[in-house]
C-alpha angles and dihedrals in degrees: 000000000000113000088226090074091055090047091051091053090047089054089063095053125093112203125215117246111190128348141231092195122099115308092032120215127193121230088249093054090051097045098090094052092045092050090055089055092047091053090055100047139012097249117191102233153318135260109213125218132170100008131157135214126278097358095065093056090058091045092054093048090053093049092049088063088069093056124079097189097039125259116255103224115206136179143173105258106160085137097037130271091304089072089078105010115062111222095033122102118286116205129193120265117287092256090061093046090052088055087062092053141242095303089057091050091053092047091049091048093050094049093046090050094049093050094045094051091048088055094050097258119137108178129052116205087219158141107052102221094185119118111227097227103142115071089201092059106123099191111035109041110111092008086078124072090242152294098283114086095212091052092050091048092052095046093046090053092047093050094049094046094050094044094048091048087060092047104250117129117240135217121202111208153235104006129232090010136294095193100099099050123109096197133068113249089206086073108024142005106268119210124216113195097188118135121246088255091056093046093047090051101042111020112023101054095077089052090051087051089051092051091047089051089053101248109191099219138018121207121215127232120236086224132117120232107185094186090058096039117017091200089075092231117152116259088253090065099035122108089187091058101037099037108024098035105028102032102031106027099035095030096227112168099172132093121305112209129184125236112248112310090213088076125108092229091071100036118115119197092194100050136048122252088248091055091049090048089053090052091052095050090047089050093055108273116145102185128037109212125210104344116192093226109018096175093053089047091054091054093045096048091045090054089051089057091049091051093048094247090118124034113232087219088071089059091049093050092050093046089052092053091048091048089055088062090056091048090050090055093046091048090054102038106018135253091297094064094108098037097051108010097158091067091069096074133021113277088214090066095069108100091349122168089247092055093045090051089057091052091049092049092050090049092052093050091052097062111111134185103228098180135008123359131298108268123215102244090182089076114091125353141256099082114171112194117200123192109200103198113160097166109051146031093193104156095208093055094044095046092049091060094046095044091051089053091051090052100045102024104029093169095053128107124226134206128173110217115208096173095256122131089245095057092043090054091051089056094049091052092050095049093079094071097033119104097181137016133219109195115188114188122197109220111170141137115259131168115258092002131110114253118243128337128332119242090257091052092047090051090053092051091049090050090054092049090055092053102051140018101274141194109203119201133182116216092200132359116026085223084084089072096055118113098019120117138185101040119137089231141346123223134185130204096179090220142050100211116127093261091055093048091052091045092055093053092044091050091053092049095058117100115257095229 
């Protein structure tokens, strides 16, 4: 078989660089293995995980040397570049940014784009265009701009316009809408039984707004929609959804990219990854993101072309659409955009004090009193602050909460509750000297994690509220406040990033009059 077929298939594959999964690997640790792959085949791009500034910029420049066409470097940056590149600016979740309004969304988008381009990244896997309309949804929640479709439409448009003005390419996700699922597609294939009328009213409008705003890419959802495709296939493998609905009905002529192919929602125990990749290209996918075995996929898809299962013309059409992305970047930033990307924007802007101040300001504006009135915790003494965080042991997040307490409530005590008997016992022992409680509960979407607190954990929090005057705060989804009674007040920050944790403590330290 001609090597050119294999090279064409390789051009539609986006390789993983770095990993946040167990065991984690930094982008720098992965670079040597990725470079070997790039020297074998002309892969289309990279998805970046677990980078650091400024090391990752140098790593990407080095890897670009192995690419003749130019690697399209992509990353998840729903919370800014700092989500994947340590040292860059981390913003609150999109739901919190939406609370601050459209101007804040545009400012966030501009800053994220500037930092990404300075690092050598060309494609943001953002914005999330899903409407968070199912409170049981374990994976969208505060990643979305909100529950109201008109708000999400407006914010999606604002994000894309501001990002494109800066020059970064955008990806609206997860088509045709992940907002009404109650399962995590990282683990299983969720099924949405909504009619086309329901989807076109509640889920599709933000994607139409994204297309109208000229988003460059659209990412598929590993979700089944039987009313759109009676076969039950996920959107990622559905010709009816990707061709008939996305291309013909919405008129999208950009690049269709899969969500990660490491996810359980796209796995198929009966067929090889190469066969599934062939299905996806036949369905209308242009870029295959994060394959487990990219070299085996190349061979398998190439054999499908040889056997007539897959038309080579489909490869050519997808390659042409992907090449248009490269040309768009070169047209904006010059032919050197892949060879020396960090020269485009000031290196000093990445993670700058100015950018961090914007993130802090947005986090402060997002704090809301959901129930009751804001108490003045400065009055009196004996504050015991409890951070109930069942999903993470991230030291930066945890230390930001504790350091803010030390600054604004120097006489307070702090305990992180992880739900274990040991931490619960620590709290019980500390209650004797506590006059008031601040309970902050992390409730956020996270891949392969349960959403919110378990029943046992909720019972423990309710028990604490009954024992002492308590302020209850959700660092994330306000759903985390439902079902609790007896607190002096309930607050919501709509995010758990360090800026949001600091903002919550600062808000509580302000005088009430």
